[in-house]
Structures are given as structure tokens and as C-alpha cells.
């Protein structure tokens, strides 16, 4: 007597084009934010690094991936000869160079 009958609701039909667009909008917005805040700056940084490493020439001071700092004595397509100390040269793979140090801003190592 106190219990009322429960009736199942009917399905609202198929989703319209506007509701699908509203559901997809947050996903598209997240992708756009990731692109402009993460992907695009990283690609720009990689391009600048590649250009810097490709422009290495004899006499430049470089840092290798292992943290060694030296002066370039010879540049090849794949390898770079780096002089770490007077008379001590090593051959490094060109792609493992991490930075080219500007001689104007670089401080001497013993200061």
C-alpha cells in the first residue's frame, strides 16, 4: 500500500551531433594544451640543439655526454677529436656532444 510502483525510464534515443561534440571538446582541449605547453617547446629545443651540434668547428669548447670538457681539434662526419688536456686527445661521437660553450662567457676551470 505504501510502495509505489517503479517504472523504468525509456532511453533518450541516440546521441545527437551536438552532444558528441560537447563530449569530445574536453579531450581536444587537453590535446591542444599539451601540444602548446609540452610538445612544441620540446621540438624547438631539439632543433636548436641539433643546429648547435651541427655547427661545431675546430677550436670550439664542448661538453660531452659524459661531462668531459675540452677543445675540438678535428671534426668529422661522425666523430670529433676533443683535447681534454695538453697532449691528451679523445675521440667522441658527434651526437654525444651536449653543449658548445661560448668562449666569451666561459670561465677558466681553475678560477
PDB file of N, CA and C in Angstrom:
ATOM      1  N   UNK A   1       0.809  -1.171   0.000  1.00  0.00           N
ATOM      2  CA  UNK A   1       0.000   0.000   0.000  1.00  0.00           C
ATOM      3  C   UNK A   1       0.870   1.260   0.000  1.00  0.00           C
ATOM      4  N   UNK A   2       1.954   1.277   0.770  1.00  0.00           N
ATOM      5  CA  UNK A   2       2.837   2.441   0.799  1.00  0.00           C
ATOM      6  C   UNK A   2       3.918   2.393  -0.289  1.00  0.00           C
ATOM      7  N   UNK A   3       4.010   1.323  -0.969  1.00  0.00           N
ATOM      8  CA  UNK A   3       5.031   1.159  -2.000  1.00  0.00           C
ATOM      9  C   UNK A   3       4.425   1.529  -3.338  1.00  0.00           C
ATOM     10  N   UNK A   4       5.041   2.496  -3.991  1.00  0.00           N
ATOM     11  CA  UNK A   4       4.547   2.883  -5.305  1.00  0.00           C
ATOM     12  C   UNK A   4       5.309   2.092  -6.367  1.00  0.00           C
ATOM     13  N   UNK A   5       4.680   1.799  -7.430  1.00  0.00           N
ATOM     14  CA  UNK A   5       5.369   1.030  -8.472  1.00  0.00           C
ATOM     15  C   UNK A   5       6.452   1.884  -9.157  1.00  0.00           C
ATOM     16  N   UNK A   6       7.607   1.278  -9.449  1.00  0.00           N
ATOM     17  CA  UNK A   6       8.699   1.975 -10.133  1.00  0.00           C
ATOM     18  C   UNK A   6       8.638   1.620 -11.606  1.00  0.00           C
ATOM     19  N   UNK A   7       8.680   2.626 -12.407  1.00  0.00           N
ATOM     20  CA  UNK A   7       8.641   2.423 -13.844  1.00  0.00           C
ATOM     21  C   UNK A   7      10.020   2.723 -14.433  1.00  0.00           C
ATOM     22  N   UNK A   8      10.478   1.861 -15.307  1.00  0.00           N
ATOM     23  CA  UNK A   8      11.780   2.074 -15.945  1.00  0.00           C
ATOM     24  C   UNK A   8      11.682   3.238 -16.912  1.00  0.00           C
ATOM     25  N   UNK A   9      12.706   4.040 -16.923  1.00  0.00           N
ATOM     26  CA  UNK A   9      12.714   5.161 -17.860  1.00  0.00           C
ATOM     27  C   UNK A   9      13.118   4.657 -19.229  1.00  0.00           C
ATOM     28  N   UNK A  10      12.576   5.251 -20.206  1.00  0.00           N
ATOM     29  CA  UNK A  10      12.924   4.864 -21.566  1.00  0.00           C
ATOM     30  C   UNK A  10      14.223   5.556 -21.957  1.00  0.00           C
ATOM     31  N   UNK A  11      14.950   4.932 -22.845  1.00  0.00           N
ATOM     32  CA  UNK A  11      16.206   5.513 -23.316  1.00  0.00           C
ATOM     33  C   UNK A  11      15.904   6.776 -24.095  1.00  0.00           C
ATOM     34  N   UNK A  12      16.811   7.759 -24.006  1.00  0.00           N
ATOM     35  CA  UNK A  12      16.589   9.048 -24.649  1.00  0.00           C
ATOM     36  C   UNK A  12      16.781   9.011 -26.142  1.00  0.00           C
ATOM     37  N   UNK A  13      17.071   7.890 -26.700  1.00  0.00           N
ATOM     38  CA  UNK A  13      17.304   7.816 -28.135  1.00  0.00           C
ATOM     39  C   UNK A  13      18.805   7.916 -28.407  1.00  0.00           C
ATOM     40  N   UNK A  14      19.141   8.103 -29.645  1.00  0.00           N
ATOM     41  CA  UNK A  14      20.547   8.203 -29.998  1.00  0.00           C
ATOM     42  C   UNK A  14      21.073   9.596 -29.695  1.00  0.00           C
ATOM     43  N   UNK A  15      22.410   9.669 -29.459  1.00  0.00           N
ATOM     44  CA  UNK A  15      23.031  10.957 -29.154  1.00  0.00           C
ATOM     45  C   UNK A  15      23.059  11.822 -30.404  1.00  0.00           C
ATOM     46  N   UNK A  16      22.761  13.063 -30.239  1.00  0.00           N
ATOM     47  CA  UNK A  16      22.780  13.969 -31.384  1.00  0.00           C
ATOM     48  C   UNK A  16      24.217  14.422 -31.647  1.00  0.00           C
ATOM     49  N   UNK A  17      24.423  15.063 -32.772  1.00  0.00           N
ATOM     50  CA  UNK A  17      25.760  15.528 -33.153  1.00  0.00           C
ATOM     51  C   UNK A  17      26.307  16.555 -32.179  1.00  0.00           C
ATOM     52  N   UNK A  18      25.458  17.391 -31.630  1.00  0.00           N
ATOM     53  CA  UNK A  18      25.916  18.426 -30.702  1.00  0.00           C
ATOM     54  C   UNK A  18      26.404  17.819 -29.400  1.00  0.00           C
ATOM     55  N   UNK A  19      25.731  16.785 -28.902  1.00  0.00           N
ATOM     56  CA  UNK A  19      26.166  16.189 -27.638  1.00  0.00           C
ATOM     57  C   UNK A  19      27.485  15.438 -27.802  1.00  0.00           C
ATOM     58  N   UNK A  20      27.732  14.850 -28.959  1.00  0.00           N
ATOM     59  CA  UNK A  20      29.004  14.189 -29.221  1.00  0.00           C
ATOM     60  C   UNK A  20      30.123  15.231 -29.246  1.00  0.00           C
ATOM     61  N   UNK A  21      29.845  16.372 -29.833  1.00  0.00           N
ATOM     62  CA  UNK A  21      30.831  17.444 -29.881  1.00  0.00           C
ATOM     63  C   UNK A  21      31.150  17.959 -28.477  1.00  0.00           C
ATOM     64  N   UNK A  22      30.144  18.073 -27.640  1.00  0.00           N
ATOM     65  CA  UNK A  22      30.336  18.532 -26.264  1.00  0.00           C
ATOM     66  C   UNK A  22      31.140  17.506 -25.477  1.00  0.00           C
ATOM     67  N   UNK A  23      30.948  16.238 -25.738  1.00  0.00           N
ATOM     68  CA  UNK A  23      31.699  15.196 -25.049  1.00  0.00           C
ATOM     69  C   UNK A  23      33.153  15.150 -25.513  1.00  0.00           C
ATOM     70  N   UNK A  24      33.422  15.458 -26.775  1.00  0.00           N
ATOM     71  CA  UNK A  24      34.778  15.400 -27.317  1.00  0.00           C
ATOM     72  C   UNK A  24      35.573  16.680 -27.051  1.00  0.00           C
ATOM     73  N   UNK A  25      34.916  17.772 -26.752  1.00  0.00           N
ATOM     74  CA  UNK A  25      35.590  19.062 -26.568  1.00  0.00           C
ATOM     75  C   UNK A  25      36.662  19.036 -25.473  1.00  0.00           C
ATOM     76  N   UNK A  26      36.428  18.437 -24.305  1.00  0.00           N
ATOM     77  CA  UNK A  26      37.491  18.410 -23.297  1.00  0.00           C
ATOM     78  C   UNK A  26      38.740  17.637 -23.743  1.00  0.00           C
ATOM     79  N   UNK A  27      38.531  16.556 -24.475  1.00  0.00           N
ATOM     80  CA  UNK A  27      39.677  15.786 -24.964  1.00  0.00           C
ATOM     81  C   UNK A  27      40.494  16.589 -25.970  1.00  0.00           C
ATOM     82  N   UNK A  28      39.819  17.269 -26.851  1.00  0.00           N
ATOM     83  CA  UNK A  28      40.507  18.108 -27.834  1.00  0.00           C
ATOM     84  C   UNK A  28      41.228  19.248 -27.135  1.00  0.00           C
ATOM     85  N   UNK A  29      40.595  19.852 -26.160  1.00  0.00           N
ATOM     86  CA  UNK A  29      41.210  20.935 -25.397  1.00  0.00           C
ATOM     87  C   UNK A  29      42.464  20.464 -24.662  1.00  0.00           C
ATOM     88  N   UNK A  30      42.412  19.286 -24.065  1.00  0.00           N
ATOM     89  CA  UNK A  30      43.582  18.740 -23.372  1.00  0.00           C
ATOM     90  C   UNK A  30      44.727  18.517 -24.359  1.00  0.00           C
ATOM     91  N   UNK A  31      44.428  17.969 -25.536  1.00  0.00           N
ATOM     92  CA  UNK A  31      45.466  17.735 -26.533  1.00  0.00           C
ATOM     93  C   UNK A  31      46.097  19.053 -26.986  1.00  0.00           C
ATOM     94  N   UNK A  32      45.294  20.074 -27.208  1.00  0.00           N
ATOM     95  CA  UNK A  32      45.806  21.377 -27.640  1.00  0.00           C
ATOM     96  C   UNK A  32      46.716  21.974 -26.566  1.00  0.00           C
ATOM     97  N   UNK A  33      46.313  21.872 -25.308  1.00  0.00           N
ATOM     98  CA  UNK A  33      47.131  22.394 -24.210  1.00  0.00           C
ATOM     99  C   UNK A  33      48.458  21.646 -24.139  1.00  0.00           C
ATOM    100  N   UNK A  34      48.425  20.311 -24.231  1.00  0.00           N
ATOM    101  CA  UNK A  34      49.663  19.530 -24.221  1.00  0.00           C
ATOM    102  C   UNK A  34      50.565  19.907 -25.386  1.00  0.00           C
ATOM    103  N   UNK A  35      49.980  20.134 -26.553  1.00  0.00           N
ATOM    104  CA  UNK A  35      50.797  20.477 -27.709  1.00  0.00           C
ATOM    105  C   UNK A  35      51.536  21.793 -27.487  1.00  0.00           C
ATOM    106  N   UNK A  36      50.837  22.808 -27.033  1.00  0.00           N
ATOM    107  CA  UNK A  36      51.463  24.124 -26.894  1.00  0.00           C
ATOM    108  C   UNK A  36      52.347  24.233 -25.659  1.00  0.00           C
ATOM    109  N   UNK A  37      52.092  23.476 -24.617  1.00  0.00           N
ATOM    110  CA  UNK A  37      52.900  23.587 -23.406  1.00  0.00           C
ATOM    111  C   UNK A  37      54.025  22.565 -23.315  1.00  0.00           C
ATOM    112  N   UNK A  38      53.905  21.429 -23.995  1.00  0.00           N
ATOM    113  CA  UNK A  38      54.920  20.389 -23.869  1.00  0.00           C
ATOM    114  C   UNK A  38      55.596  20.008 -25.191  1.00  0.00           C
ATOM    115  N   UNK A  39      54.817  19.664 -26.178  1.00  0.00           N
ATOM    116  CA  UNK A  39      55.372  19.102 -27.408  1.00  0.00           C
ATOM    117  C   UNK A  39      56.104  20.157 -28.227  1.00  0.00           C
ATOM    118  N   UNK A  40      55.482  21.287 -28.478  1.00  0.00           N
ATOM    119  CA  UNK A  40      56.073  22.326 -29.323  1.00  0.00           C
ATOM    120  C   UNK A  40      57.364  22.904 -28.741  1.00  0.00           C
ATOM    121  N   UNK A  41      57.420  23.253 -27.442  1.00  0.00           N
ATOM    122  CA  UNK A  41      58.692  23.758 -26.896  1.00  0.00           C
ATOM    123  C   UNK A  41      59.813  22.719 -26.942  1.00  0.00           C
ATOM    124  N   UNK A  42      59.474  21.445 -26.737  1.00  0.00           N
ATOM    125  CA  UNK A  42      60.499  20.401 -26.783  1.00  0.00           C
ATOM    126  C   UNK A  42      61.048  20.247 -28.202  1.00  0.00           C
ATOM    127  N   UNK A  43      60.186  20.310 -29.206  1.00  0.00           N
ATOM    128  CA  UNK A  43      60.658  20.217 -30.588  1.00  0.00           C
ATOM    129  C   UNK A  43      61.550  21.403 -30.933  1.00  0.00           C
ATOM    130  N   UNK A  44      61.197  22.585 -30.478  1.00  0.00           N
ATOM    131  CA  UNK A  44      62.006  23.775 -30.730  1.00  0.00           C
ATOM    132  C   UNK A  44      63.376  23.646 -30.074  1.00  0.00           C
ATOM    133  N   UNK A  45      63.400  23.152 -28.850  1.00  0.00           N
ATOM    134  CA  UNK A  45      64.663  22.972 -28.133  1.00  0.00           C
ATOM    135  C   UNK A  45      65.544  21.936 -28.836  1.00  0.00           C
ATOM    136  N   UNK A  46      64.940  20.862 -29.332  1.00  0.00           N
ATOM    137  CA  UNK A  46      65.702  19.835 -30.043  1.00  0.00           C
ATOM    138  C   UNK A  46      66.294  20.383 -31.339  1.00  0.00           C
ATOM    139  N   UNK A  47      65.549  21.216 -32.060  1.00  0.00           N
ATOM    140  CA  UNK A  47      66.056  21.817 -33.294  1.00  0.00           C
ATOM    141  C   UNK A  47      67.253  22.722 -33.006  1.00  0.00           C
ATOM    142  N   UNK A  48      67.144  23.540 -31.950  1.00  0.00           N
ATOM    143  CA  UNK A  48      68.248  24.434 -31.584  1.00  0.00           C
ATOM    144  C   UNK A  48      69.487  23.639 -31.185  1.00  0.00           C
ATOM    145  N   UNK A  49      69.303  22.563 -30.424  1.00  0.00           N
ATOM    146  CA  UNK A  49      70.435  21.730 -30.007  1.00  0.00           C
ATOM    147  C   UNK A  49      71.099  21.068 -31.204  1.00  0.00           C
ATOM    148  N   UNK A  50      70.300  20.552 -32.123  1.00  0.00           N
ATOM    149  CA  UNK A  50      70.855  19.911 -33.319  1.00  0.00           C
ATOM    150  C   UNK A  50      71.637  20.913 -34.160  1.00  0.00           C
ATOM    151  N   UNK A  51      71.112  22.118 -34.309  1.00  0.00           N
ATOM    152  CA  UNK A  51      71.811  23.144 -35.080  1.00  0.00           C
ATOM    153  C   UNK A  51      73.125  23.519 -34.416  1.00  0.00           C
ATOM    154  N   UNK A  52      73.126  23.594 -33.094  1.00  0.00           N
ATOM    155  CA  UNK A  52      74.342  23.940 -32.351  1.00  0.00           C
ATOM    156  C   UNK A  52      75.413  22.857 -32.510  1.00  0.00           C
ATOM    157  N   UNK A  53      75.007  21.599 -32.442  1.00  0.00           N
ATOM    158  CA  UNK A  53      75.961  20.491 -32.567  1.00  0.00           C
ATOM    159  C   UNK A  53      76.444  20.366 -34.010  1.00  0.00           C
ATOM    160  N   UNK A  54      75.581  20.601 -34.972  1.00  0.00           N
ATOM    161  CA  UNK A  54      75.998  20.529 -36.382  1.00  0.00           C
ATOM    162  C   UNK A  54      76.974  21.643 -36.736  1.00  0.00           C
ATOM    163  N   UNK A  55      76.964  22.740 -35.999  1.00  0.00           N
ATOM    164  CA  UNK A  55      77.833  23.875 -36.294  1.00  0.00           C
ATOM    165  C   UNK A  55      79.166  23.813 -35.551  1.00  0.00           C
ATOM    166  N   UNK A  56      79.471  22.702 -34.891  1.00  0.00           N
ATOM    167  CA  UNK A  56      80.736  22.577 -34.164  1.00  0.00           C
ATOM    168  C   UNK A  56      81.889  22.628 -35.154  1.00  0.00           C
ATOM    169  N   UNK A  57      82.906  23.411 -34.800  1.00  0.00           N
ATOM    170  CA  UNK A  57      84.083  23.532 -35.665  1.00  0.00           C
ATOM    171  C   UNK A  57      85.350  23.441 -34.819  1.00  0.00           C
ATOM    172  N   UNK A  58      86.464  23.358 -35.480  1.00  0.00           N
ATOM    173  CA  UNK A  58      87.743  23.263 -34.800  1.00  0.00           C
ATOM    174  C   UNK A  58      87.960  24.508 -33.933  1.00  0.00           C
ATOM    175  N   UNK A  59      88.385  24.268 -32.686  1.00  0.00           N
ATOM    176  CA  UNK A  59      88.640  25.359 -31.767  1.00  0.00           C
ATOM    177  C   UNK A  59      87.513  25.636 -30.790  1.00  0.00           C
ATOM    178  N   UNK A  60      86.340  25.056 -31.015  1.00  0.00           N
ATOM    179  CA  UNK A  60      85.217  25.247 -30.092  1.00  0.00           C
ATOM    180  C   UNK A  60      85.449  24.452 -28.808  1.00  0.00           C
ATOM    181  N   UNK A  61      84.938  24.963 -27.711  1.00  0.00           N
ATOM    182  CA  UNK A  61      84.989  24.247 -26.448  1.00  0.00           C
ATOM    183  C   UNK A  61      83.648  23.546 -26.277  1.00  0.00           C
ATOM    184  N   UNK A  62      83.688  22.235 -26.021  1.00  0.00           N
ATOM    185  CA  UNK A  62      82.464  21.437 -25.969  1.00  0.00           C
ATOM    186  C   UNK A  62      82.384  20.646 -24.672  1.00  0.00           C
ATOM    187  N   UNK A  63      81.156  20.205 -24.362  1.00  0.00           N
ATOM    188  CA  UNK A  63      80.898  19.303 -23.246  1.00  0.00           C
ATOM    189  C   UNK A  63      80.334  18.020 -23.840  1.00  0.00           C
ATOM    190  N   UNK A  64      80.909  16.879 -23.450  1.00  0.00           N
ATOM    191  CA  UNK A  64      80.420  15.596 -23.951  1.00  0.00           C
ATOM    192  C   UNK A  64      79.313  15.077 -23.048  1.00  0.00           C
ATOM    193  N   UNK A  65      78.675  14.014 -23.478  1.00  0.00           N
ATOM    194  CA  UNK A  65      77.614  13.406 -22.692  1.00  0.00           C
ATOM    195  C   UNK A  65      78.095  12.877 -21.360  1.00  0.00           C
ATOM    196  N   UNK A  66      79.363  12.544 -21.258  1.00  0.00           N
ATOM    197  CA  UNK A  66      79.936  12.053 -20.009  1.00  0.00           C
ATOM    198  C   UNK A  66      80.392  13.159 -19.081  1.00  0.00           C
ATOM    199  N   UNK A  67      80.256  14.403 -19.523  1.00  0.00           N
ATOM    200  CA  UNK A  67      80.630  15.530 -18.682  1.00  0.00           C
ATOM    201  C   UNK A  67      82.049  16.026 -18.886  1.00  0.00           C
ATOM    202  N   UNK A  68      82.736  15.501 -19.876  1.00  0.00           N
ATOM    203  CA  UNK A  68      84.090  15.951 -20.158  1.00  0.00           C
ATOM    204  C   UNK A  68      84.055  17.263 -20.938  1.00  0.00           C
ATOM    205  N   UNK A  69      84.925  18.185 -20.547  1.00  0.00           N
ATOM    206  CA  UNK A  69      85.006  19.482 -21.217  1.00  0.00           C
ATOM    207  C   UNK A  69      86.342  19.555 -21.925  1.00  0.00           C
ATOM    208  N   UNK A  70      86.322  19.924 -23.197  1.00  0.00           N
ATOM    209  CA  UNK A  70      87.559  20.006 -23.952  1.00  0.00           C
ATOM    210  C   UNK A  70      87.411  20.866 -25.189  1.00  0.00           C
ATOM    211  N   UNK A  71      88.516  20.981 -25.893  1.00  0.00           N
ATOM    212  CA  UNK A  71      88.579  21.803 -27.093  1.00  0.00           C
ATOM    213  C   UNK A  71      88.604  20.895 -28.320  1.00  0.00           C
ATOM    214  N   UNK A  72      87.819  21.236 -29.319  1.00  0.00           N
ATOM    215  CA  UNK A  72      87.729  20.432 -30.535  1.00  0.00           C
ATOM    216  C   UNK A  72      88.983  20.669 -31.380  1.00  0.00           C
ATOM    217  N   UNK A  73      89.637  19.558 -31.764  1.00  0.00           N
ATOM    218  CA  UNK A  73      90.824  19.668 -32.618  1.00  0.00           C
ATOM    219  C   UNK A  73      90.563  19.198 -34.035  1.00  0.00           C
ATOM    220  N   UNK A  74      89.568  18.317 -34.210  1.00  0.00           N
ATOM    221  CA  UNK A  74      89.250  17.827 -35.549  1.00  0.00           C
ATOM    222  C   UNK A  74      87.789  17.435 -35.586  1.00  0.00           C
ATOM    223  N   UNK A  75      87.115  17.758 -36.688  1.00  0.00           N
ATOM    224  CA  UNK A  75      85.697  17.443 -36.849  1.00  0.00           C
ATOM    225  C   UNK A  75      85.534  16.546 -38.068  1.00  0.00           C
ATOM    226  N   UNK A  76      84.799  15.462 -37.877  1.00  0.00           N
ATOM    227  CA  UNK A  76      84.498  14.515 -38.939  1.00  0.00           C
ATOM    228  C   UNK A  76      82.975  14.426 -39.062  1.00  0.00           C
ATOM    229  N   UNK A  77      82.475  13.652 -40.015  1.00  0.00           N
ATOM    230  CA  UNK A  77      81.031  13.497 -40.149  1.00  0.00           C
ATOM    231  C   UNK A  77      80.425  12.837 -38.915  1.00  0.00           C
ATOM    232  N   UNK A  78      81.094  11.805 -38.389  1.00  0.00           N
ATOM    233  CA  UNK A  78      80.564  11.064 -37.250  1.00  0.00           C
ATOM    234  C   UNK A  78      81.297  11.341 -35.944  1.00  0.00           C
ATOM    235  N   UNK A  79      82.584  11.682 -36.032  1.00  0.00           N
ATOM    236  CA  UNK A  79      83.408  11.794 -34.830  1.00  0.00           C
ATOM    237  C   UNK A  79      83.992  13.196 -34.678  1.00  0.00           C
ATOM    238  N   UNK A  80      84.365  13.490 -33.435  1.00  0.00           N
ATOM    239  CA  UNK A  80      85.020  14.746 -33.107  1.00  0.00           C
ATOM    240  C   UNK A  80      86.198  14.407 -32.212  1.00  0.00           C
ATOM    241  N   UNK A  81      87.381  14.926 -32.523  1.00  0.00           N
ATOM    242  CA  UNK A  81      88.530  14.764 -31.640  1.00  0.00           C
ATOM    243  C   UNK A  81      88.521  15.915 -30.652  1.00  0.00           C
ATOM    244  N   UNK A  82      88.532  15.579 -29.356  1.00  0.00           N
ATOM    245  CA  UNK A  82      88.469  16.573 -28.299  1.00  0.00           C
ATOM    246  C   UNK A  82      89.745  16.494 -27.480  1.00  0.00           C
ATOM    247  N   UNK A  83      90.406  17.641 -27.299  1.00  0.00           N
ATOM    248  CA  UNK A  83      91.612  17.704 -26.480  1.00  0.00           C
ATOM    249  C   UNK A  83      91.206  18.112 -25.068  1.00  0.00           C
ATOM    250  N   UNK A  84      91.364  17.162 -24.126  1.00  0.00           N
ATOM    251  CA  UNK A  84      90.967  17.401 -22.748  1.00  0.00           C
ATOM    252  C   UNK A  84      92.054  18.123 -21.962  1.00  0.00           C
ATOM    253  N   UNK A  85      93.291  17.814 -22.269  1.00  0.00           N
ATOM    254  CA  UNK A  85      94.454  18.439 -21.633  1.00  0.00           C
ATOM    255  C   UNK A  85      95.551  18.486 -22.693  1.00  0.00           C
ATOM    256  N   UNK A  86      96.590  19.288 -22.491  1.00  0.00           N
ATOM    257  CA  UNK A  86      97.656  19.325 -23.493  1.00  0.00           C
ATOM    258  C   UNK A  86      98.228  17.925 -23.755  1.00  0.00           C
ATOM    259  N   UNK A  87      98.125  17.492 -24.989  1.00  0.00           N
ATOM    260  CA  UNK A  87      98.640  16.184 -25.389  1.00  0.00           C
ATOM    261  C   UNK A  87      97.681  15.030 -25.134  1.00  0.00           C
ATOM    262  N   UNK A  88      96.519  15.267 -24.575  1.00  0.00           N
ATOM    263  CA  UNK A  88      95.557  14.192 -24.297  1.00  0.00           C
ATOM    264  C   UNK A  88      94.293  14.406 -25.131  1.00  0.00           C
ATOM    265  N   UNK A  89      94.169  13.609 -26.179  1.00  0.00           N
ATOM    266  CA  UNK A  89      93.022  13.734 -27.078  1.00  0.00           C
ATOM    267  C   UNK A  89      92.151  12.485 -26.979  1.00  0.00           C
ATOM    268  N   UNK A  90      90.858  12.694 -27.100  1.00  0.00           N
ATOM    269  CA  UNK A  90      89.907  11.585 -27.155  1.00  0.00           C
ATOM    270  C   UNK A  90      89.023  11.782 -28.378  1.00  0.00           C
ATOM    271  N   UNK A  91      88.497  10.665 -28.861  1.00  0.00           N
ATOM    272  CA  UNK A  91      87.588  10.720 -29.998  1.00  0.00           C
ATOM    273  C   UNK A  91      86.182  10.492 -29.455  1.00  0.00           C
ATOM    274  N   UNK A  92      85.282  11.417 -29.731  1.00  0.00           N
ATOM    275  CA  UNK A  92      83.901  11.323 -29.255  1.00  0.00           C
ATOM    276  C   UNK A  92      82.958  11.268 -30.449  1.00  0.00           C
ATOM    277  N   UNK A  93      81.883  10.561 -30.275  1.00  0.00           N
ATOM    278  CA  UNK A  93      80.841  10.533 -31.293  1.00  0.00           C
ATOM    279  C   UNK A  93      80.163  11.901 -31.290  1.00  0.00           C
ATOM    280  N   UNK A  94      79.994  12.453 -32.453  1.00  0.00           N
ATOM    281  CA  UNK A  94      79.488  13.824 -32.576  1.00  0.00           C
ATOM    282  C   UNK A  94      78.115  14.009 -31.926  1.00  0.00           C
ATOM    283  N   UNK A  95      77.268  12.988 -32.022  1.00  0.00           N
ATOM    284  CA  UNK A  95      75.918  13.118 -31.465  1.00  0.00           C
ATOM    285  C   UNK A  95      75.898  13.070 -29.941  1.00  0.00           C
ATOM    286  N   UNK A  96      77.009  12.674 -29.300  1.00  0.00           N
ATOM    287  CA  UNK A  96      77.037  12.641 -27.840  1.00  0.00           C
ATOM    288  C   UNK A  96      77.454  13.973 -27.236  1.00  0.00           C
ATOM    289  N   UNK A  97      77.765  14.949 -28.060  1.00  0.00           N
ATOM    290  CA  UNK A  97      78.076  16.280 -27.527  1.00  0.00           C
ATOM    291  C   UNK A  97      76.787  16.894 -26.991  1.00  0.00           C
ATOM    292  N   UNK A  98      76.884  17.442 -25.781  1.00  0.00           N
ATOM    293  CA  UNK A  98      75.682  18.004 -25.173  1.00  0.00           C
ATOM    294  C   UNK A  98      75.633  19.513 -25.249  1.00  0.00           C
ATOM    295  N   UNK A  99      76.786  20.172 -25.341  1.00  0.00           N
ATOM    296  CA  UNK A  99      76.764  21.627 -25.348  1.00  0.00           C
ATOM    297  C   UNK A  99      78.036  22.157 -25.996  1.00  0.00           C
ATOM    298  N   UNK A 100      77.905  23.321 -26.596  1.00  0.00           N
ATOM    299  CA  UNK A 100      79.043  24.062 -27.120  1.00  0.00           C
ATOM    300  C   UNK A 100      79.144  25.317 -26.262  1.00  0.00           C
ATOM    301  N   UNK A 101      80.298  25.482 -25.604  1.00  0.00           N
ATOM    302  CA  UNK A 101      80.473  26.588 -24.680  1.00  0.00           C
ATOM    303  C   UNK A 101      80.975  27.807 -25.434  1.00  0.00           C
ATOM    304  N   UNK A 102      80.324  28.935 -25.191  1.00  0.00           N
ATOM    305  CA  UNK A 102      80.732  30.195 -25.794  1.00  0.00           C
ATOM    306  C   UNK A 102      82.021  30.664 -25.122  1.00  0.00           C
ATOM    307  N   UNK A 103      83.099  30.895 -25.870  1.00  0.00           N
ATOM    308  CA  UNK A 103      84.372  31.280 -25.240  1.00  0.00           C
ATOM    309  C   UNK A 103      84.322  32.653 -24.556  1.00  0.00           C
ATOM    310  N   UNK A 104      83.388  33.493 -24.933  1.00  0.00           N
ATOM    311  CA  UNK A 104      83.296  34.810 -24.318  1.00  0.00           C
ATOM    312  C   UNK A 104      82.701  34.751 -22.907  1.00  0.00           C
ATOM    313  N   UNK A 105      81.796  33.810 -22.682  1.00  0.00           N
ATOM    314  CA  UNK A 105      81.138  33.719 -21.378  1.00  0.00           C
ATOM    315  C   UNK A 105      81.737  32.646 -20.483  1.00  0.00           C
ATOM    316  N   UNK A 106      82.595  31.795 -21.034  1.00  0.00           N
ATOM    317  CA  UNK A 106      83.157  30.691 -20.260  1.00  0.00           C
ATOM    318  C   UNK A 106      84.204  31.196 -19.270  1.00  0.00           C
ATOM    319  N   UNK A 107      84.180  30.630 -18.077  1.00  0.00           N
ATOM    320  CA  UNK A 107      85.188  30.937 -17.063  1.00  0.00           C
ATOM    321  C   UNK A 107      86.285  29.890 -17.136  1.00  0.00           C
ATOM    322  N   UNK A 108      87.517  30.258 -16.805  1.00  0.00           N
ATOM    323  CA  UNK A 108      88.569  29.247 -16.713  1.00  0.00           C
ATOM    324  C   UNK A 108      88.248  28.241 -15.621  1.00  0.00           C
ATOM    325  N   UNK A 109      88.675  26.989 -15.813  1.00  0.00           N
ATOM    326  CA  UNK A 109      88.342  25.915 -14.885  1.00  0.00           C
ATOM    327  C   UNK A 109      89.047  26.077 -13.542  1.00  0.00           C
ATOM    328  N   UNK A 110      90.181  26.769 -13.497  1.00  0.00           N
ATOM    329  CA  UNK A 110      90.946  26.855 -12.247  1.00  0.00           C
ATOM    330  C   UNK A 110      90.620  28.094 -11.434  1.00  0.00           C
ATOM    331  N   UNK A 111      89.646  28.869 -11.801  1.00  0.00           N
ATOM    332  CA  UNK A 111      89.298  30.078 -11.011  1.00  0.00           C
ATOM    333  C   UNK A 111      88.209  29.814 -10.033  1.00  0.00           C
TER     334      UNK A 111
END
